[in-house]
Short mmCIF file of C-alpha atoms in Angstrom, two decimals:
data_model
loop_
_atom_site.label_atom_id
_atom_site.label_comp_id
_atom_site.label_asym_id
_atom_site.label_seq_id
_atom_site.Cartn_x
_atom_site.Cartn_y
_atom_site.Cartn_z
CA MET N 222 196.01 156.99 275.67
CA PRO N 223 196.72 156.23 279.42
CA SER N 224 195.13 158.89 281.87
CA ASP N 225 198.39 159.24 283.53
CA ILE N 226 201.80 160.01 282.91
CA ASP N 227 205.22 159.06 284.25
CA ASP N 228 208.30 161.27 284.69
CA ALA N 229 210.15 159.49 281.73
CA ALA N 230 207.36 159.75 279.24
CA LEU N 231 206.70 163.49 280.29
CA ASP N 232 210.71 164.25 279.71
CA TYR N 233 210.47 162.74 276.75
CA LEU N 234 207.38 164.56 275.37
CA LEU N 235 208.83 167.87 276.63
CA ALA N 236 212.14 167.12 274.89
CA ARG N 237 210.64 166.38 271.60
CA ALA N 238 208.78 169.73 271.85
CA GLY N 239 212.03 171.66 272.89
CA LEU N 240 210.52 172.91 276.03
CA SER N 241 212.51 173.29 279.03
CA LEU N 242 210.29 173.31 282.18
CA THR N 243 211.00 173.77 286.03
CA ALA N 244 210.27 170.97 288.06
CA GLU N 245 207.23 172.68 289.35
CA GLN N 246 205.70 173.20 285.74
CA LYS N 247 206.33 169.48 285.35
CA VAL N 248 204.24 168.65 288.38
CA GLU N 249 201.48 171.02 287.21
CA LEU N 250 201.47 169.83 283.71
CA LYS N 251 201.28 166.04 284.97
CA THR N 252 198.32 166.93 286.96
CA VAL N 253 196.28 168.04 283.82
CA TYR N 254 197.29 165.22 281.93
CA ALA N 255 194.36 163.28 282.72
CA GLY N 256 192.22 166.04 281.13
CA ILE N 257 194.03 165.84 277.72
CA ALA N 258 193.85 162.08 277.79
CA ALA N 259 190.02 162.46 278.16
CA MET N 260 189.66 165.05 275.47
CA ALA N 261 191.86 162.84 273.26
CA GLU N 262 189.68 159.81 273.98
CA ARG N 263 186.47 161.81 273.25
CA VAL N 264 187.31 162.76 269.89
CA ARG N 265 188.17 159.25 268.87
CA LYS N 266 184.85 157.48 267.58
CA PRO N 267 184.02 154.54 265.29
CA ARG N 268 184.25 156.24 261.93
CA GLY N 269 186.14 153.94 259.81
CA ARG N 270 189.26 155.05 257.89
CA MET N 271 187.38 156.76 255.05
CA ALA N 272 186.12 159.75 257.33
CA GLU N 273 187.91 162.99 256.13
CA PRO N 274 188.86 165.73 258.46
CA ALA N 275 187.04 169.08 258.28
CA HIS N 276 190.35 170.78 257.22
CA GLY N 277 190.61 170.13 253.42
CA TYR N 278 193.56 170.71 251.22
CA GLY N 279 192.77 172.24 247.96
CA PHE N 280 193.37 175.03 245.27
CA ALA N 281 191.94 178.29 245.53
CA GLU N 282 191.58 180.36 242.11
CA GLU N 283 194.60 182.57 243.49
CA ASP N 284 196.61 179.38 243.41
CA LEU N 285 196.34 178.46 239.98
CA PRO N 286 198.82 179.01 237.19
CA MET A 179 175.46 217.13 274.65
CA SER A 180 173.33 214.87 276.87
CA ASP A 181 175.36 212.79 279.61
CA ALA A 182 173.80 209.54 278.35
CA ILE A 183 176.01 207.50 276.34
CA PRO A 184 174.33 207.14 272.76
CA THR A 185 174.47 203.80 270.83
CA ILE A 186 176.28 204.02 267.59
CA ALA A 187 172.93 204.20 265.91
CA ALA A 188 171.78 207.19 267.80
CA ALA A 189 174.98 208.78 267.37
CA ALA A 190 175.02 208.38 263.68
CA ARG A 191 171.31 209.81 263.29
CA LEU A 192 172.33 212.76 265.29
CA ILE A 193 175.52 213.30 263.57
CA ALA A 194 173.70 212.87 260.06
CA ALA A 195 171.34 215.68 261.29
CA LYS A 196 174.25 217.90 262.35
CA GLU A 197 172.88 217.72 265.86
CA LEU A 198 175.89 216.04 267.47
CA SER A 199 179.44 216.94 266.69
CA PRO A 200 182.12 213.99 266.33
CA VAL A 201 184.32 216.04 268.20
CA GLU A 202 181.81 216.62 271.10
CA LEU A 203 181.01 213.07 271.14
CA THR A 204 185.04 211.90 271.26
CA ARG A 205 185.62 214.53 273.93
CA ALA A 206 182.62 212.78 275.89
CA CYS A 207 184.26 209.69 275.56
CA LEU A 208 187.83 210.84 276.63
CA ALA A 209 186.21 212.43 279.60
CA ARG A 210 185.09 208.92 280.70
CA VAL A 211 188.50 207.26 279.93
CA HIS A 212 190.12 209.93 281.96
CA ALA A 213 187.38 209.26 284.80
CA LEU A 214 187.42 205.57 284.75
CA ASP A 215 190.09 203.98 282.92
CA GLY A 216 192.58 204.33 285.95
CA GLU A 217 190.22 201.58 287.62
CA LEU A 218 188.85 199.82 284.58
CA HIS A 219 192.27 199.39 282.64
CA ALA A 220 190.31 198.93 279.25
CA PHE A 221 193.16 200.75 277.40
CA VAL A 222 196.66 199.83 277.03
CA HIS A 223 197.47 202.66 274.70
CA LEU A 224 195.20 205.81 274.29
CA THR A 225 195.56 207.84 271.03
CA GLU A 226 193.86 210.97 272.36
CA GLU A 227 195.61 213.45 270.07
CA ARG A 228 194.99 211.14 266.99
CA ALA A 229 191.46 210.64 268.00
CA LEU A 230 190.63 214.38 268.27
CA ALA A 231 192.28 215.03 264.97
CA GLU A 232 190.18 212.43 263.37
CA ALA A 233 187.12 213.67 264.91
CA ARG A 234 187.84 217.15 263.81
CA ALA A 235 188.42 215.89 260.15
CA ALA A 236 185.26 213.85 260.21
CA GLU A 237 183.22 217.04 261.41
CA ARG A 238 184.74 218.95 258.60
CA ALA A 239 183.80 216.53 256.13
CA ILE A 240 180.15 215.89 257.78
CA MET A 241 179.78 219.78 257.62
CA ALA A 242 180.90 220.45 254.28
CA SER A 243 178.69 217.34 252.93
CA ARG A 244 177.29 214.39 255.05
CA PRO A 245 178.46 211.65 256.78
CA ALA A 246 180.04 208.64 254.56
CA GLY A 247 178.24 206.10 256.48
CA PRO A 248 176.91 205.42 259.80
CA LEU A 249 180.10 204.97 261.63
CA HIS A 250 181.57 208.23 260.45
CA GLY A 251 183.06 210.16 263.63
CA ILE A 252 182.43 207.30 265.75
CA PRO A 253 184.69 206.62 268.65
CA ILE A 254 186.02 203.22 268.62
CA GLY A 255 188.61 200.88 269.81
CA LEU A 256 190.85 198.08 268.68
CA LYS A 257 191.94 194.99 270.58
CA ASP A 258 195.57 195.05 270.99
CA ILE A 259 196.04 192.09 268.80
CA VAL A 260 195.11 194.09 265.88
CA ASP A 261 197.91 195.53 263.97
CA THR A 262 197.86 199.20 263.55
CA LYS A 263 200.26 201.35 261.56
CA ASP A 264 202.49 203.62 263.66
CA ILE A 265 200.66 202.75 266.72
CA PRO A 266 202.01 199.98 269.32
CA THR A 267 200.58 196.90 269.15
CA THR A 268 201.69 194.73 271.99
CA CYS A 269 199.10 191.86 272.10
CA GLY A 270 199.75 192.25 275.82
CA SER A 271 202.85 190.72 275.98
CA LYS A 272 206.47 191.25 277.12
CA PHE A 273 207.55 190.04 273.65
CA LEU A 274 205.87 192.92 271.57
CA GLN A 275 206.61 196.03 274.10
CA ASP A 276 208.29 197.72 271.12
CA ASN A 277 206.16 196.66 268.24
CA ILE A 278 205.02 199.08 265.85
CA PRO A 279 203.49 197.70 263.08
CA ASP A 280 204.00 199.42 259.54
CA THR A 281 200.59 198.39 258.20
CA ASP A 282 197.02 198.03 259.55
CA ALA A 283 195.10 195.01 259.78
CA THR A 284 192.19 194.85 257.28
CA CYS A 285 189.65 195.38 259.89
CA ALA A 286 191.76 198.34 261.14
CA GLU A 287 191.80 199.60 257.71
CA LYS A 288 188.16 199.22 257.10
CA LEU A 289 187.11 200.76 259.98
CA ALA A 290 189.43 203.71 259.35
CA ALA A 291 188.34 203.82 255.78
CA ALA A 292 184.45 204.29 257.33
CA GLY A 293 185.60 207.29 259.21
CA THR A 294 185.82 205.94 262.75
CA VAL A 295 187.57 207.89 265.39
CA LEU A 296 190.29 205.64 266.68
CA MET A 297 190.69 206.15 270.48
CA GLY A 298 193.04 203.67 271.11
CA LYS A 299 194.14 199.76 271.73
CA LEU A 300 192.28 197.78 274.22
CA THR A 301 193.58 195.30 276.73
CA THR A 302 193.74 191.52 275.81
CA HIS A 303 194.93 188.72 277.66
CA GLU A 304 198.29 187.76 276.22
CA PHE A 305 198.14 186.84 272.48
CA ALA A 306 194.26 186.46 273.45
CA ASP A 307 194.59 183.57 275.55
CA GLY A 308 194.59 182.66 279.38
CA GLY A 309 193.97 185.48 281.69
CA PRO A 310 193.41 187.26 283.79
CA SER A 311 197.18 187.62 284.47
CA PHE A 312 198.76 189.93 286.91
CA ASP A 313 202.27 189.46 285.52
CA LEU A 314 202.12 191.18 282.10
CA PRO A 315 203.07 194.64 281.28
CA ALA A 316 199.55 196.11 281.54
CA PRO A 317 196.92 195.11 284.29
CA PRO A 318 193.90 193.16 283.52
CA ALA A 319 190.88 195.09 282.55
CA ARG A 320 188.22 195.04 284.99
CA ASN A 321 184.52 194.64 285.06
CA PRO A 322 182.52 198.21 285.12
CA TRP A 323 179.59 196.49 286.78
CA ASN A 324 181.80 195.72 289.68
CA THR A 325 185.47 196.57 289.55
CA GLU A 326 186.37 193.51 292.03
CA HIS A 327 185.14 191.37 289.38
CA PHE A 328 186.65 189.61 285.96
CA THR A 329 185.41 190.81 282.42
CA ALA A 330 186.30 187.45 281.00
CA GLY A 331 188.42 187.61 278.11
CA SER A 332 190.29 187.63 276.05
CA SER A 333 188.74 190.81 274.33
CA SER A 334 188.43 192.22 278.09
CA GLY A 335 189.37 195.89 277.22
CA THR A 336 186.95 195.89 274.31
CA GLY A 337 184.11 194.64 276.80
CA ALA A 338 185.02 196.86 279.82
CA GLY A 339 185.28 199.88 277.17
CA VAL A 340 182.07 199.40 275.67
CA ALA A 341 180.14 198.94 278.86
CA ALA A 342 181.57 201.91 280.21
CA GLY A 343 180.95 204.22 277.47
CA LEU A 344 184.73 204.68 276.99
CA ILE A 345 184.00 203.84 273.20
CA LEU A 346 180.75 203.19 271.46
CA GLY A 347 182.27 200.16 269.59
CA GLY A 348 185.15 197.94 269.39
CA ILE A 349 186.91 195.20 267.96
CA GLY A 350 187.31 191.91 269.52
CA THR A 351 188.60 188.45 268.36
CA ASP A 352 187.06 185.12 269.32
CA THR A 353 188.89 181.49 269.17
CA GLY A 354 186.62 180.04 271.98
CA GLY A 355 184.47 182.66 273.15
CA SER A 356 186.77 185.71 273.60
CA ILE A 357 184.09 188.06 272.01
CA ARG A 358 180.88 186.75 273.42
CA GLY A 359 182.19 185.88 276.85
CA PRO A 360 183.26 189.53 277.54
CA ALA A 361 180.19 190.66 275.95
CA ALA A 362 178.20 188.55 278.41
CA LEU A 363 180.05 189.52 281.41
CA CYS A 364 180.14 193.19 280.62
CA GLY A 365 176.44 193.38 279.73
CA ILE A 366 176.87 194.21 276.00
CA ALA A 367 176.27 192.83 272.77
CA GLY A 368 179.03 190.82 270.69
CA ILE A 369 179.01 188.75 267.94
CA LYS A 370 181.55 186.15 266.25
CA PRO A 371 180.43 186.25 262.67
CA THR A 372 180.88 182.91 260.32
CA TYR A 373 184.11 182.07 260.02
CA GLY A 374 185.87 183.79 257.14
CA LEU A 375 183.55 186.51 256.83
CA VAL A 376 185.67 189.03 258.75
CA SER A 377 189.55 188.88 257.36
CA ARG A 378 192.18 187.81 260.12
CA ALA A 379 194.89 189.62 258.15
CA GLY A 380 197.01 191.50 260.47
CA VAL A 381 195.71 189.90 263.60
CA ALA A 382 197.81 187.98 265.72
CA PRO A 383 196.66 184.42 265.58
CA ALA A 384 195.48 182.33 268.68
CA ALA A 385 194.34 179.14 266.68
CA TYR A 386 194.15 179.48 262.99
CA SER A 387 191.24 177.59 261.97
CA LEU A 388 189.25 178.73 265.05
CA ASP A 389 189.87 182.57 264.92
CA HIS A 390 187.40 184.91 264.54
CA ILE A 391 187.21 188.96 264.18
CA GLY A 392 183.99 190.61 265.19
CA PRO A 393 182.30 193.66 266.77
CA MET A 394 181.22 194.29 270.03
CA ALA A 395 178.90 197.24 271.09
CA TRP A 396 175.93 198.20 273.23
CA THR A 397 173.36 196.68 270.91
CA ALA A 398 172.98 194.06 268.17
CA GLU A 399 172.25 197.07 265.86
CA ASP A 400 175.23 198.65 266.68
CA CYS A 401 177.10 195.26 265.84
CA ALA A 402 175.44 195.17 262.86
CA LEU A 403 176.34 198.46 261.44
CA MET A 404 179.93 197.61 262.29
CA LEU A 405 179.98 194.23 260.86
CA GLN A 406 178.84 196.00 257.34
CA VAL A 407 182.01 197.56 257.11
CA LEU A 408 183.89 194.71 258.59
CA ALA A 409 182.81 191.86 256.09
CA GLY A 410 184.05 190.96 252.79
CA HIS A 411 186.77 188.96 251.02
CA ASP A 412 190.34 189.55 251.56
CA PRO A 413 192.93 187.90 249.68
CA HIS A 414 195.51 188.08 252.41
CA ASP A 415 193.19 185.93 254.58
CA PRO A 416 193.75 182.52 253.07
CA ALA A 417 190.62 181.59 255.02
CA SER A 418 188.30 184.53 253.72
CA ALA A 419 185.03 183.82 252.47
CA SER A 420 184.10 185.20 248.96
CA ARG A 421 180.35 185.75 249.15
CA PRO A 422 178.15 188.65 248.52
CA ILE A 423 177.52 191.19 251.36
CA PRO A 424 173.90 191.43 252.63
CA ASP A 425 172.47 194.23 254.24
CA TYR A 426 173.18 193.36 257.97
CA THR A 427 170.29 195.91 259.36
CA ALA A 428 167.71 194.30 256.84
CA LEU A 429 165.70 192.22 259.35
CA LEU A 430 165.64 194.88 262.03
CA GLY A 431 162.62 195.88 263.09
CA SER A 432 160.66 193.46 261.12
CA GLY A 433 159.53 191.01 264.12
CA ILE A 434 160.20 187.52 264.76
CA LYS A 435 156.52 186.08 264.38
CA GLY A 436 156.92 182.50 263.33
CA LEU A 437 160.60 182.24 263.42
CA LYS A 438 161.92 179.08 264.72
CA ILE A 439 164.16 178.79 267.70
CA GLY A 440 165.75 175.73 268.91
CA VAL A 441 166.71 175.58 272.23
CA ILE A 442 169.90 173.34 273.55
CA HIS A 443 168.69 172.90 276.93
CA HIS A 444 170.82 170.04 277.69
CA PHE A 445 174.02 172.34 277.25
CA HIS A 446 173.21 174.78 280.01
CA GLU A 447 171.12 172.28 282.15
CA VAL A 448 172.67 169.45 282.24
CA ASP A 449 176.15 169.03 280.74
CA HIS A 450 177.14 172.36 282.42
CA LYS A 451 174.67 173.49 284.84
CA VAL A 452 174.52 177.36 285.08
CA SER A 453 174.20 179.81 287.97
CA GLU A 454 170.45 180.32 289.02
CA GLY A 455 170.70 183.91 287.63
CA THR A 456 171.93 182.72 284.29
CA GLN A 457 168.87 180.16 284.31
CA ARG A 458 166.49 182.90 285.43
CA GLY A 459 167.89 185.30 282.22
CA ILE A 460 167.52 182.29 280.26
CA ASP A 461 164.09 181.60 281.12
CA ALA A 462 163.08 185.00 280.78
CA ALA A 463 164.55 185.45 277.48
CA LEU A 464 162.49 182.23 276.16
CA ALA A 465 159.35 183.61 277.65
CA THR A 466 160.00 187.07 275.49
CA PHE A 467 160.78 185.07 272.36
CA ARG A 468 157.75 183.18 273.24
CA ASP A 469 155.71 186.63 273.47
CA LEU A 470 157.15 187.93 270.55
CA GLY A 471 155.70 185.06 268.27
CA ALA A 472 158.70 182.57 267.87
CA GLU A 473 158.23 179.01 268.15
CA LEU A 474 160.43 177.32 270.22
CA ARG A 475 161.71 174.00 269.78
CA GLU A 476 163.89 171.47 271.65
CA VAL A 477 167.49 170.83 270.13
CA GLN A 478 169.78 167.76 271.17
CA LEU A 479 173.33 167.59 270.17
CA SER A 480 176.25 165.84 271.08
CA PRO A 481 177.47 166.56 274.69
CA LEU A 482 178.96 170.01 275.40
CA GLN A 483 182.15 167.99 276.63
CA ASP A 484 182.51 166.52 273.04
CA TRP A 485 182.48 169.85 271.49
CA ALA A 486 184.96 171.15 273.95
CA ALA A 487 187.18 168.40 273.70
CA CYS A 488 187.43 168.98 269.77
CA GLY A 489 187.74 172.51 270.00
CA SER A 490 190.43 172.86 272.88
CA LEU A 491 192.63 170.06 271.21
CA ILE A 492 192.61 172.06 267.98
CA SER A 493 193.32 175.38 269.62
CA ILE A 494 196.01 173.79 272.27
CA THR A 495 197.84 172.27 268.92
CA GLU A 496 197.53 175.33 266.60
CA ARG A 497 198.66 177.76 269.37
CA ALA A 498 201.32 175.58 270.47
CA ALA A 499 202.70 176.04 266.55
CA ALA A 500 202.15 179.52 266.31
CA TYR A 501 204.12 180.31 269.58
CA GLU A 502 206.80 177.38 269.06
CA GLU A 503 209.67 179.36 268.41
CA TRP A 504 209.18 181.78 271.69
CA SER A 505 208.19 178.54 273.76
CA ARG A 506 211.34 177.17 273.02
CA THR A 507 213.59 180.07 273.45
CA ARG A 508 212.11 182.34 275.84
CA LEU A 509 209.21 180.27 277.60
CA GLY A 510 209.95 182.25 281.05
CA ASP A 511 208.89 185.47 279.12
CA PHE A 512 205.54 184.62 278.67
CA SER A 513 202.84 185.09 281.69
CA GLU A 514 202.51 182.32 283.68
CA ARG A 515 198.73 181.66 282.48
CA MET A 516 199.85 181.84 278.61
CA ARG A 517 202.83 179.48 279.38
CA SER A 518 200.77 176.99 281.32
CA ARG A 519 198.41 177.01 278.19
CA LEU A 520 201.38 176.79 275.56
CA ILE A 521 203.09 173.51 277.23
CA LEU A 522 199.86 171.66 277.05
CA GLY A 523 200.98 171.45 273.01
CA ALA A 524 203.81 169.05 274.12
CA LEU A 525 200.71 166.54 275.27
CA VAL A 526 198.93 166.59 272.09
CA SER A 527 200.05 164.06 269.31
CA GLY A 528 199.60 164.83 265.91
CA VAL A 529 197.14 162.08 265.59
CA ASP A 530 194.97 163.44 268.48
CA TYR A 531 194.76 166.63 266.69
CA VAL A 532 193.64 164.91 263.35
CA GLN A 533 191.07 163.00 265.26
CA ALA A 534 190.21 166.11 266.59
CA VAL A 535 189.62 167.96 263.13
CA ARG A 536 187.88 164.46 261.94
CA ARG A 537 185.40 164.97 265.03
CA ARG A 538 185.22 168.60 263.78
CA ARG A 539 183.69 167.70 260.60
CA GLU A 540 181.06 165.13 262.17
CA LEU A 541 179.97 167.80 264.93
CA ARG A 542 179.59 170.40 262.21
CA ALA A 543 177.05 168.34 260.32
CA GLU A 544 175.61 167.41 263.44
CA LEU A 545 174.39 171.04 263.96
CA GLN A 546 173.64 171.46 260.12
CA GLN A 547 171.24 168.63 260.69
CA ALA A 548 169.89 170.09 263.74
CA MET A 549 169.02 173.34 262.66
CA ALA A 550 167.22 172.45 259.28
CA GLY A 551 164.12 174.06 259.68
CA LEU A 552 165.16 176.19 262.45
CA ASP A 553 166.21 179.87 262.27
CA VAL A 554 168.42 180.11 265.15
CA VAL A 555 169.18 178.26 268.14
CA LEU A 556 169.93 179.55 271.91
CA THR A 557 171.96 178.35 274.74
CA ALA A 558 173.92 180.36 277.66
CA THR A 559 177.02 182.20 276.69
CA GLN A 560 178.65 182.11 280.25
CA PRO A 561 177.82 179.70 283.02
CA ALA A 562 177.54 182.46 285.53
CA GLU A 563 177.84 185.90 286.49
CA ALA A 564 181.57 187.27 286.38
CA ALA A 565 183.86 185.67 289.10
CA LYS A 566 186.01 187.94 291.33
CA ILE A 567 188.96 188.90 289.18
CA ASP A 568 191.46 187.17 291.90
CA ALA A 569 189.52 183.86 291.79
CA VAL A 570 189.24 182.80 288.26
CA PRO A 571 190.15 179.36 287.89
CA LYS A 572 193.27 178.26 285.88
CA TRP A 573 192.13 174.85 284.33
CA ASP A 574 188.60 175.45 283.65
CA LEU A 575 188.81 173.95 280.25
CA PHE A 576 189.04 170.32 281.72
CA ASP A 577 185.88 170.17 283.89
CA LYS A 578 183.72 173.04 282.92
CA PRO A 579 183.21 173.25 279.04
CA GLY A 580 182.35 176.43 277.68
CA PHE A 581 179.03 177.35 275.86
CA THR A 582 180.97 179.21 273.09
CA MET A 583 183.59 177.04 271.83
CA PRO A 584 181.08 174.54 269.87
CA PHE A 585 180.28 177.25 267.62
CA ASN A 586 184.13 178.14 267.01
CA VAL A 587 184.39 174.23 265.98
CA ALA A 588 181.38 174.58 263.74
CA GLY A 589 182.25 178.32 262.33
CA TYR A 590 178.68 179.29 262.66
CA PRO A 591 177.82 182.71 263.51
CA ALA A 592 176.84 183.44 267.11
CA ILE A 593 175.94 186.61 269.17
CA SER A 594 175.73 187.50 273.11
CA VAL A 595 172.93 189.69 274.08
CA CYS A 596 172.48 190.85 277.56
CA ALA A 597 169.50 188.86 279.04
CA GLY A 598 169.35 190.93 282.66
CA PHE A 599 171.11 190.75 285.67
CA GLY A 600 171.79 188.15 288.36
CA ALA A 601 173.72 187.82 291.66
CA GLY A 602 175.42 191.26 292.88
CA GLY A 603 173.73 192.96 290.20
CA LEU A 604 176.04 191.47 287.38
CA PRO A 605 174.90 190.77 283.85
CA VAL A 606 173.76 187.65 282.60
CA ALA A 607 173.51 186.67 278.88
CA VAL A 608 172.04 184.68 276.23
CA GLN A 609 173.94 183.04 273.19
CA LEU A 610 172.08 182.90 269.50
CA VAL A 611 173.49 181.06 266.98
CA GLY A 612 172.78 181.33 263.46
CA LYS A 613 173.21 179.20 259.92
CA PRO A 614 176.40 180.40 258.19
CA PHE A 615 176.37 183.71 256.56
CA GLN A 616 172.55 184.20 257.76
CA GLU A 617 173.88 186.94 260.14
CA PRO A 618 170.88 189.23 259.11
CA ILE A 619 168.59 186.71 260.84
CA LEU A 620 170.63 186.57 263.98
CA PHE A 621 170.72 190.58 264.09
CA GLY A 622 166.97 190.54 263.68
CA VAL A 623 166.17 188.03 266.60
CA ALA A 624 168.97 189.88 268.75
CA ASP A 625 167.54 193.20 268.18
CA ALA A 626 163.91 192.11 268.92
CA PHE A 627 165.02 190.79 272.00
CA GLU A 628 166.65 193.80 273.03
CA LYS A 629 163.95 196.03 272.07
CA ALA A 630 161.61 194.04 274.17
CA THR A 631 163.56 194.08 277.16
CA PRO A 632 164.67 196.72 279.48
CA TYR A 633 168.15 195.76 279.67
CA ARG A 634 169.66 198.25 277.20
CA SER A 635 168.60 201.34 279.32
CA GLN A 636 171.24 200.56 282.32
CA ARG A 637 174.69 201.20 282.33
CA PRO A 638 177.19 200.34 285.15
CA ALA A 639 176.71 202.52 288.03
CA LEU A 640 180.15 203.92 288.08
CA VAL A 641 179.73 205.64 284.71
CA SER A 642 177.13 208.09 286.42
CA THR A 643 178.84 208.49 289.85
CA ARG A 644 182.17 208.90 288.68
CA THR A 645 181.71 211.05 285.78
CA ALA A 646 179.17 213.51 287.62
CA ALA A 647 180.36 216.85 287.24
#
């Protein structure tokens, strides 16, 4: 994940999210993009494809017929 | 009655002995509300008539028999993201100014069934995030120790209200520290219980898999009394745990000799160095625990930044999902701080989220392994004394990782207790973390600390100066 984002990429992400931002809000969002990118990098570890997420899907007693 | 503000435990004993009337107790709290809340802004909605009616009903029942339990006749408040039947629940937002739920949240229902006296709804950051905000329908709560300073949030009104004795206990919610932060900066006790122990049903979400409901009160003992009522399985909360409920007061007063306390020094000394006052509070707390006979051990975990990244990515994404519809259609109606947090969701991909949730499993396993052979671990709750309310940074989450989020990520129970006073006479705190569903041990350690230190005998100065006859 790059540590900065250009206007076109930001506009794409915002459009995809359905958000309509002012020019000022977009400028501020660009300033914190590096922080998000750093977080996204931090959670990626060499763990292999078999490593499961913490949130599992399953059936509780009340889900069973 | 005495001018001193009783703890819940002390008030319960007096009520049971018929030496304190719930009506008198409620009137004393209301008097403090009228004297102080114009400045503190702890309440967004005061239910004075209802409180007096409930207090009278409690008094009648107790005089006819005996209290139903230690919370019978005790004045409490609920954070304003907790649904309350026939009482406005605004979540601190313009979106819900006219919202009057037709049912109680499970936690509100349980406290009512225990005979508490509901004083009203307490100030929160909008939908329990961001803040302090000055562009919401109600002003932010202010710190009773110095009203120029922040309470932390998002359970800001609960923190201020308990510290100033407007209520004896209250409900907070905690997604990344929203119970423990205000507890720390307002000099009170607040516990985020194990994930799933207290039902989230009827409470507005911040981030589903990180949200916890818990009590805030003057002492750990009071929190234990409240948790006793709040804990338990609820089929209306899909994450609710189905486990036997122990006696949360069982280990109070039994001492902590031989207990093993792990200290995560690197969190507060390296990863995010705390203020001098906070460090002094932590050092003094460790000396107290040593004097009480506990064994201290060093604990090493992944850097605080790893925990913060994991929790923040999950939190940002789940919040953006919860409030997506309003974000798309009425973004301008959110407070500026909440809006800024919500739009971060556009920058986090689905894969980022899943990687964060995979990291979460690893981090939880790491904490589990580190706590093998330990009873609790300790670190800071907040990095420093409360900042000025108009100087709270907006984007702290990127460069100054919080000390509380790791235990939302892990779901482990964590309590903040007052550890003295630092710069400007403002409270500092330590955070104690237990193993899942081992709240009795956590309360035992926190209670021993409170009883060995003098900090529970000092209330904010404004309580005595502004309420003097």
